[in-house]
PDB file of C-alpha atoms in Angstrom:
ATOM      1  CA  ASP A   1       7.400 -11.066  16.118  1.00 63.00           C
ATOM      2  CA  THR A   2       5.787 -10.022  12.835  1.00 69.00           C
ATOM      3  CA  ALA A   3       4.075  -6.631  13.099  1.00 92.00           C
ATOM      4  CA  VAL A   4       1.128  -7.264  10.755  1.00 96.00           C
ATOM      5  CA  SER A   5       0.431 -10.907  10.026  1.00 96.00           C
ATOM      6  CA  GLN A   6      -2.091 -12.389   7.634  1.00 96.00           C
ATOM      7  CA  THR A   7      -3.289 -15.945   7.268  1.00 97.00           C
ATOM      8  CA  PRO A   8      -3.325 -17.793   5.041  1.00 97.00           C
ATOM      9  CA  LYS A   9      -0.540 -16.657   2.734  1.00 96.00           C
ATOM     10  CA  TYR A  10      -2.050 -18.561  -0.192  1.00 97.00           C
ATOM     11  CA  LEU A  11      -5.680 -19.482  -0.760  1.00 97.00           C
ATOM     12  CA  VAL A  12      -6.829 -21.552  -3.716  1.00 97.00           C
ATOM     13  CA  THR A  13     -10.521 -22.299  -3.971  1.00 97.00           C
ATOM     14  CA  GLN A  14     -13.381 -22.751  -6.377  1.00 96.00           C
ATOM     15  CA  MET A  15     -15.984 -20.297  -7.595  1.00 96.00           C
ATOM     16  CA  GLY A  16     -18.988 -20.041  -5.333  1.00 97.00           C
ATOM     17  CA  ASN A  17     -17.150 -20.937  -2.138  1.00 97.00           C
ATOM     18  CA  ASP A  18     -16.975 -18.757   0.981  1.00 97.00           C
ATOM     19  CA  LYS A  19     -13.575 -17.979   2.501  1.00 97.00           C
ATOM     20  CA  SER A  20     -12.026 -15.829   5.207  1.00 98.00           C
ATOM     21  CA  ILE A  21      -8.680 -14.113   5.569  1.00 98.00           C
ATOM     22  CA  LYS A  22      -7.421 -13.188   9.016  1.00 98.00           C
ATOM     23  CA  CYS A  23      -5.232 -10.269  10.009  1.00 98.00           C
ATOM     24  CA  GLU A  24      -3.587  -9.443  13.310  1.00 97.00           C
ATOM     25  CA  GLN A  25      -1.319  -6.585  14.301  1.00 97.00           C
ATOM     26  CA  ASN A  26       0.838  -6.368  17.414  1.00 96.00           C
ATOM     27  CA  LEU A  27       1.824  -2.726  17.008  1.00 95.00           C
ATOM     28  CA  GLY A  28      -0.896  -1.330  19.241  1.00 94.00           C
ATOM     29  CA  HIS A  29      -2.358   0.639  16.331  1.00 94.00           C
ATOM     30  CA  ASP A  30      -5.898   1.976  16.391  1.00 92.00           C
ATOM     31  CA  THR A  31      -6.716   1.615  12.725  1.00 93.00           C
ATOM     32  CA  MET A  32      -6.646  -1.352  10.361  1.00 95.00           C
ATOM     33  CA  TYR A  33      -7.239  -1.614   6.615  1.00 96.00           C
ATOM     34  CA  TRP A  34      -7.859  -4.045   3.787  1.00 97.00           C
ATOM     35  CA  TYR A  35      -6.475  -3.434   0.291  1.00 97.00           C
ATOM     36  CA  LYS A  36      -6.860  -5.354  -2.946  1.00 97.00           C
ATOM     37  CA  GLN A  37      -3.959  -5.576  -5.406  1.00 96.00           C
ATOM     38  CA  ASP A  38      -5.018  -6.739  -8.851  1.00 95.00           C
ATOM     39  CA  SER A  39      -3.019  -8.567 -11.501  1.00 93.00           C
ATOM     40  CA  LYS A  40      -1.579  -5.266 -12.750  1.00 92.00           C
ATOM     41  CA  LYS A  41      -0.369  -4.525  -9.207  1.00 92.00           C
ATOM     42  CA  PHE A  42      -2.842  -1.682  -8.737  1.00 94.00           C
ATOM     43  CA  LEU A  43      -3.639  -1.208  -5.048  1.00 95.00           C
ATOM     44  CA  LYS A  44      -7.034  -0.022  -3.907  1.00 95.00           C
ATOM     45  CA  ILE A  45      -8.398   0.391  -0.423  1.00 94.00           C
ATOM     46  CA  MET A  46     -11.466  -1.635   0.463  1.00 95.00           C
ATOM     47  CA  PHE A  47     -12.216  -1.030   4.142  1.00 92.00           C
ATOM     48  CA  SER A  48     -10.840   0.581   7.250  1.00 92.00           C
ATOM     49  CA  TYR A  49     -11.697   0.201  10.924  1.00 91.00           C
ATOM     50  CA  ASN A  50     -10.722   2.533  13.732  1.00 89.00           C
ATOM     51  CA  ASN A  51     -11.141   1.033  17.220  1.00 86.00           C
ATOM     52  CA  LYS A  52     -13.542  -1.551  15.812  1.00 84.00           C
ATOM     53  CA  GLU A  53     -15.654   1.037  13.981  1.00 88.00           C
ATOM     54  CA  LEU A  54     -15.950   1.085  10.203  1.00 89.00           C
ATOM     55  CA  ILE A  55     -14.581   4.397   8.903  1.00 88.00           C
ATOM     56  CA  ILE A  56     -13.836   3.680   5.248  1.00 86.00           C
ATOM     57  CA  ASN A  57     -16.082   1.550   3.080  1.00 87.00           C
ATOM     58  CA  GLU A  58     -15.242   1.850  -0.584  1.00 88.00           C
ATOM     59  CA  THR A  59     -17.370   0.591  -3.453  1.00 83.00           C
ATOM     60  CA  VAL A  60     -16.948  -3.107  -2.764  1.00 90.00           C
ATOM     61  CA  PRO A  61     -19.501  -5.859  -3.498  1.00 91.00           C
ATOM     62  CA  ASN A  62     -21.670  -6.880  -0.549  1.00 93.00           C
ATOM     63  CA  ARG A  63     -20.080 -10.309  -0.784  1.00 96.00           C
ATOM     64  CA  PHE A  64     -17.095  -8.811   1.056  1.00 96.00           C
ATOM     65  CA  SER A  65     -17.658  -8.314   4.758  1.00 95.00           C
ATOM     66  CA  PRO A  66     -14.989  -7.137   7.175  1.00 94.00           C
ATOM     67  CA  LYS A  67     -15.164  -7.966  10.861  1.00 94.00           C
ATOM     68  CA  SER A  68     -13.128  -6.463  13.658  1.00 93.00           C
ATOM     69  CA  PRO A  69     -13.502  -8.380  16.946  1.00 92.00           C
ATOM     70  CA  ASP A  70     -10.981  -6.066  18.630  1.00 92.00           C
ATOM     71  CA  LYS A  71      -8.636  -3.348  17.499  1.00 91.00           C
ATOM     72  CA  ALA A  72      -5.775  -5.812  16.937  1.00 95.00           C
ATOM     73  CA  HIS A  73      -7.725  -7.959  14.480  1.00 96.00           C
ATOM     74  CA  LEU A  74      -9.476  -7.311  11.191  1.00 96.00           C
ATOM     75  CA  ASN A  75     -10.792 -10.264   9.246  1.00 96.00           C
ATOM     76  CA  LEU A  76     -12.189 -10.332   5.731  1.00 97.00           C
ATOM     77  CA  HIS A  77     -14.936 -12.744   4.783  1.00 97.00           C
ATOM     78  CA  ILE A  78     -15.856 -13.260   1.157  1.00 97.00           C
ATOM     79  CA  ASN A  79     -19.050 -15.008   0.081  1.00 97.00           C
ATOM     80  CA  SER A  80     -19.779 -16.658  -3.255  1.00 97.00           C
ATOM     81  CA  LEU A  81     -16.298 -16.165  -4.658  1.00 97.00           C
ATOM     82  CA  GLU A  82     -16.014 -15.093  -8.299  1.00 96.00           C
ATOM     83  CA  LEU A  83     -13.163 -15.302 -10.789  1.00 96.00           C
ATOM     84  CA  GLY A  84     -12.665 -11.543 -10.535  1.00 95.00           C
ATOM     85  CA  ASP A  85     -11.883 -11.853  -6.837  1.00 96.00           C
ATOM     86  CA  SER A  86      -8.520 -13.395  -7.684  1.00 97.00           C
ATOM     87  CA  ALA A  87      -5.963 -10.936  -6.335  1.00 97.00           C
ATOM     88  CA  VAL A  88      -3.553 -10.298  -3.516  1.00 97.00           C
ATOM     89  CA  TYR A  89      -5.258  -8.913  -0.421  1.00 98.00           C
ATOM     90  CA  PHE A  90      -3.194  -6.814   1.965  1.00 97.00           C
ATOM     91  CA  CYS A  91      -3.951  -5.934   5.519  1.00 97.00           C
ATOM     92  CA  ALA A  92      -2.400  -2.817   7.048  1.00 96.00           C
ATOM     93  CA  SER A  93      -2.506  -0.904  10.297  1.00 96.00           C
ATOM     94  CA  SER A  94      -1.627   2.567  11.474  1.00 94.00           C
ATOM     95  CA  GLN A  95      -1.661   4.782  14.486  1.00 90.00           C
ATOM     96  CA  THR A  96      -3.879   7.826  14.197  1.00 81.00           C
ATOM     97  CA  ASN A  97      -2.621  10.047  11.349  1.00 80.00           C
ATOM     98  CA  GLN A  98       0.549   8.019  10.901  1.00 88.00           C
ATOM     99  CA  PRO A  99       1.875   5.874   8.014  1.00 91.00           C
ATOM    100  CA  GLN A 100       0.447   2.441   7.428  1.00 94.00           C
ATOM    101  CA  HIS A 101       2.316  -0.794   8.027  1.00 95.00           C
ATOM    102  CA  PHE A 102       1.470  -3.635   5.664  1.00 96.00           C
ATOM    103  CA  GLY A 103       1.304  -7.394   6.012  1.00 95.00           C
ATOM    104  CA  ASP A 104       2.844  -9.724   3.433  1.00 94.00           C
ATOM    105  CA  GLY A 105      -0.441 -10.319   1.647  1.00 96.00           C
ATOM    106  CA  THR A 106      -2.768 -13.237   0.914  1.00 97.00           C
ATOM    107  CA  ARG A 107      -2.764 -14.467  -2.658  1.00 97.00           C
ATOM    108  CA  LEU A 108      -6.286 -15.619  -3.511  1.00 97.00           C
ATOM    109  CA  SER A 109      -6.752 -17.751  -6.611  1.00 97.00           C
ATOM    110  CA  ILE A 110     -10.202 -18.743  -7.815  1.00 96.00           C
ATOM    111  CA  LEU A 111     -10.467 -21.839 -10.012  1.00 92.00           C
TER     112      LEU A 111
ATOM    113  CA  ALA B   1     -10.687  13.553  -5.425  1.00 81.00           C
ATOM    114  CA  GLN B   2      -7.077  12.680  -4.808  1.00 88.00           C
ATOM    115  CA  SER B   3      -4.994  10.889  -7.437  1.00 93.00           C
ATOM    116  CA  VAL B   4      -1.407   9.892  -8.083  1.00 96.00           C
ATOM    117  CA  THR B   5       0.371   9.432 -11.394  1.00 97.00           C
ATOM    118  CA  GLN B   6       3.574   7.497 -11.864  1.00 98.00           C
ATOM    119  CA  PRO B   7       4.442   8.060 -15.518  1.00 97.00           C
ATOM    120  CA  ASP B   8       7.099   5.355 -15.756  1.00 96.00           C
ATOM    121  CA  ILE B   9       5.847   1.772 -15.684  1.00 96.00           C
ATOM    122  CA  HIS B  10       9.319   0.263 -16.025  1.00 96.00           C
ATOM    123  CA  ILE B  11      12.781   1.686 -15.405  1.00 97.00           C
ATOM    124  CA  THR B  12      16.094  -0.091 -15.871  1.00 97.00           C
ATOM    125  CA  VAL B  13      19.312   1.283 -14.413  1.00 97.00           C
ATOM    126  CA  SER B  14      22.816  -0.067 -14.005  1.00 97.00           C
ATOM    127  CA  GLU B  15      24.084  -0.868 -10.556  1.00 97.00           C
ATOM    128  CA  GLY B  16      25.864   2.152  -9.154  1.00 97.00           C
ATOM    129  CA  ALA B  17      23.947   4.598 -11.328  1.00 98.00           C
ATOM    130  CA  SER B  18      21.654   7.264  -9.928  1.00 98.00           C
ATOM    131  CA  LEU B  19      17.896   6.839  -9.883  1.00 97.00           C
ATOM    132  CA  GLU B  20      14.892   9.112 -10.053  1.00 98.00           C
ATOM    133  CA  LEU B  21      11.333   7.818  -9.987  1.00 98.00           C
ATOM    134  CA  ARG B  22       8.641  10.316 -10.854  1.00 98.00           C
ATOM    135  CA  CYS B  23       5.410  10.924  -8.996  1.00 98.00           C
ATOM    136  CA  ASN B  24       2.751  13.570  -9.573  1.00 97.00           C
ATOM    137  CA  TYR B  25      -0.239  14.014  -7.311  1.00 96.00           C
ATOM    138  CA  SER B  26      -3.568  15.767  -7.347  1.00 92.00           C
ATOM    139  CA  TYR B  27      -4.980  16.845  -4.018  1.00 87.00           C
ATOM    140  CA  GLY B  28      -7.055  19.800  -2.897  1.00 77.00           C
ATOM    141  CA  ALA B  29      -5.213  20.582   0.312  1.00 79.00           C
ATOM    142  CA  THR B  30      -1.777  20.063   1.805  1.00 80.00           C
ATOM    143  CA  PRO B  31      -0.827  16.582   0.678  1.00 88.00           C
ATOM    144  CA  TYR B  32       0.545  13.828   2.845  1.00 93.00           C
ATOM    145  CA  LEU B  33       2.819  11.834   0.562  1.00 96.00           C
ATOM    146  CA  PHE B  34       4.530   8.484   0.806  1.00 97.00           C
ATOM    147  CA  TRP B  35       6.799   6.174  -1.107  1.00 98.00           C
ATOM    148  CA  TYR B  36       6.483   2.441  -0.533  1.00 98.00           C
ATOM    149  CA  VAL B  37       8.555  -0.411  -1.971  1.00 98.00           C
ATOM    150  CA  GLN B  38       7.289  -3.905  -2.701  1.00 97.00           C
ATOM    151  CA  SER B  39       9.696  -6.775  -3.274  1.00 93.00           C
ATOM    152  CA  PRO B  40       8.359  -9.886  -5.061  1.00 88.00           C
ATOM    153  CA  GLY B  41       5.997 -11.840  -2.850  1.00 84.00           C
ATOM    154  CA  GLN B  42       6.268  -9.308  -0.062  1.00 87.00           C
ATOM    155  CA  GLY B  43       4.133  -6.603   1.438  1.00 90.00           C
ATOM    156  CA  LEU B  44       4.759  -2.899   1.142  1.00 95.00           C
ATOM    157  CA  GLN B  45       7.535  -1.276   3.112  1.00 96.00           C
ATOM    158  CA  LEU B  46       7.507   2.438   3.852  1.00 96.00           C
ATOM    159  CA  LEU B  47      10.556   4.201   2.389  1.00 97.00           C
ATOM    160  CA  LEU B  48       9.731   7.754   3.447  1.00 97.00           C
ATOM    161  CA  LYS B  49       6.950  10.223   4.068  1.00 96.00           C
ATOM    162  CA  TYR B  50       6.228  13.911   3.702  1.00 95.00           C
ATOM    163  CA  PHE B  51       3.786  15.571   6.060  1.00 91.00           C
ATOM    164  CA  SER B  52       5.091  19.128   6.313  1.00 87.00           C
ATOM    165  CA  GLY B  53       8.272  21.116   6.858  1.00 88.00           C
ATOM    166  CA  ASP B  54      11.477  20.480   4.959  1.00 90.00           C
ATOM    167  CA  THR B  55      10.624  19.621   1.376  1.00 93.00           C
ATOM    168  CA  LEU B  56      13.578  17.245   1.031  1.00 97.00           C
ATOM    169  CA  VAL B  57      12.910  14.140   3.076  1.00 97.00           C
ATOM    170  CA  GLN B  58      15.295  11.334   3.837  1.00 97.00           C
ATOM    171  CA  GLY B  59      14.190   7.743   4.033  1.00 97.00           C
ATOM    172  CA  ILE B  60      15.538   4.284   4.595  1.00 96.00           C
ATOM    173  CA  LYS B  61      17.996   2.451   2.341  1.00 96.00           C
ATOM    174  CA  GLY B  62      19.575   5.710   1.148  1.00 97.00           C
ATOM    175  CA  PHE B  63      16.452   7.036  -0.587  1.00 98.00           C
ATOM    176  CA  GLU B  64      15.284  10.639  -0.540  1.00 98.00           C
ATOM    177  CA  ALA B  65      12.371  12.499  -2.069  1.00 98.00           C
ATOM    178  CA  GLU B  66      11.665  16.125  -2.805  1.00 97.00           C
ATOM    179  CA  PHE B  67       8.245  17.714  -2.501  1.00 96.00           C
ATOM    180  CA  LYS B  68       7.632  20.440  -5.066  1.00 95.00           C
ATOM    181  CA  ARG B  69       4.256  22.060  -4.586  1.00 93.00           C
ATOM    182  CA  SER B  70       4.536  24.176  -7.752  1.00 92.00           C
ATOM    183  CA  GLN B  71       4.950  21.026  -9.843  1.00 94.00           C
ATOM    184  CA  SER B  72       2.668  18.790  -7.757  1.00 94.00           C
ATOM    185  CA  SER B  73       5.522  16.321  -7.640  1.00 96.00           C
ATOM    186  CA  PHE B  74       7.188  14.076  -5.099  1.00 97.00           C
ATOM    187  CA  ASN B  75      10.026  12.359  -6.947  1.00 98.00           C
ATOM    188  CA  LEU B  76      12.099   9.620  -5.354  1.00 98.00           C
ATOM    189  CA  ARG B  77      15.871   9.615  -5.765  1.00 98.00           C
ATOM    190  CA  LYS B  78      18.865   7.533  -4.884  1.00 98.00           C
ATOM    191  CA  PRO B  79      22.436   8.512  -5.795  1.00 97.00           C
ATOM    192  CA  SER B  80      23.751   4.977  -6.307  1.00 97.00           C
ATOM    193  CA  VAL B  81      21.477   2.005  -6.924  1.00 98.00           C
ATOM    194  CA  HIS B  82      22.224  -1.451  -5.537  1.00 97.00           C
ATOM    195  CA  TRP B  83      21.050  -4.696  -7.159  1.00 96.00           C
ATOM    196  CA  SER B  84      18.855  -5.314  -4.098  1.00 96.00           C
ATOM    197  CA  ASP B  85      16.842  -2.193  -4.944  1.00 97.00           C
ATOM    198  CA  ALA B  86      15.118  -4.046  -7.786  1.00 97.00           C
ATOM    199  CA  ALA B  87      11.446  -3.983  -6.812  1.00 97.00           C
ATOM    200  CA  GLU B  88       8.122  -2.238  -7.427  1.00 97.00           C
ATOM    201  CA  TYR B  89       7.856   1.311  -6.114  1.00 98.00           C
ATOM    202  CA  PHE B  90       4.591   2.979  -5.234  1.00 98.00           C
ATOM    203  CA  CYS B  91       3.881   6.624  -4.574  1.00 98.00           C
ATOM    204  CA  ALA B  92       0.789   7.408  -2.506  1.00 97.00           C
ATOM    205  CA  VAL B  93      -1.170  10.366  -1.177  1.00 95.00           C
ATOM    206  CA  ALA B  94      -3.219  10.194   2.015  1.00 92.00           C
ATOM    207  CA  ARG B  95      -6.424  11.808   3.140  1.00 87.00           C
ATOM    208  CA  PHE B  96      -6.854  11.624   6.884  1.00 83.00           C
ATOM    209  CA  THR B  97     -10.320  10.606   8.007  1.00 77.00           C
ATOM    210  CA  GLY B  98     -11.864   9.399  11.236  1.00 72.00           C
ATOM    211  CA  GLY B  99      -8.591   8.504  12.882  1.00 74.00           C
ATOM    212  CA  GLY B 100      -7.241   6.646   9.886  1.00 81.00           C
ATOM    213  CA  ASN B 101      -5.874   7.656   6.529  1.00 86.00           C
ATOM    214  CA  LYS B 102      -7.113   6.723   3.074  1.00 90.00           C
ATOM    215  CA  LEU B 103      -4.171   6.002   0.805  1.00 93.00           C
ATOM    216  CA  THR B 104      -4.503   6.469  -2.932  1.00 94.00           C
ATOM    217  CA  PHE B 105      -1.686   4.753  -4.785  1.00 96.00           C
ATOM    218  CA  GLY B 106      -0.104   5.340  -8.139  1.00 97.00           C
ATOM    219  CA  THR B 107       0.153   2.445 -10.564  1.00 96.00           C
ATOM    220  CA  GLY B 108       3.715   1.699  -9.538  1.00 97.00           C
ATOM    221  CA  THR B 109       7.109   1.726 -11.231  1.00 98.00           C
ATOM    222  CA  GLN B 110       9.001  -1.504 -11.643  1.00 97.00           C
ATOM    223  CA  LEU B 111      12.730  -1.004 -11.193  1.00 98.00           C
ATOM    224  CA  LYS B 112      15.202  -3.399 -12.767  1.00 97.00           C
ATOM    225  CA  VAL B 113      18.891  -3.176 -11.927  1.00 97.00           C
ATOM    226  CA  GLU B 114      21.486  -4.367 -14.410  1.00 96.00           C
ATOM    227  CA  LEU B 115      24.666  -5.760 -12.926  1.00 91.00           C
TER     228      LEU B 115
END
């Protein structure tokens, strides 16, 4: 009964491909997030959805598109993958004005 | 804009020794502060948080942190470190917006524990 689960855990693909990462939370939280952790372990927020509405949209290339079919799911689709997209992507969720709970991450490697 | 500085990239301590990890923040209003820990290959786990009230907050795994507004600091402490505490530690400040909260993280401090 994992609280925030991401799939896949590892993703290896070639430049130019399109890929998706899925995230689900069973905590009943209203808000979900995507973060990118680079090779130096720096974490930066990308997007956030509250009850399926986009509330945070940082400076992220248009190739990244989040989708929230319901408040328990937030998926991340990436088009035309580039070498610089290699990173660990974390999904998180929170209740309104409460701390975030993180998934275990998806390690994306671009060949 | 909010920001967080963790001055120490690496810290090595002996098992049983005390620990203090430094964190300084920049934020225009009352800050909401967090410490998270990341073990290798894992996600981030919340150690403790400060929202308001008592400036000394207790967390899980025997950690505590003290909020000092005058120094813009939120340092993490543990009186006796265990080998299992070896991990990456992140300090973060939150800005609440639209029902969620935007976390800005520091660059992290990697803790090594010598047996």
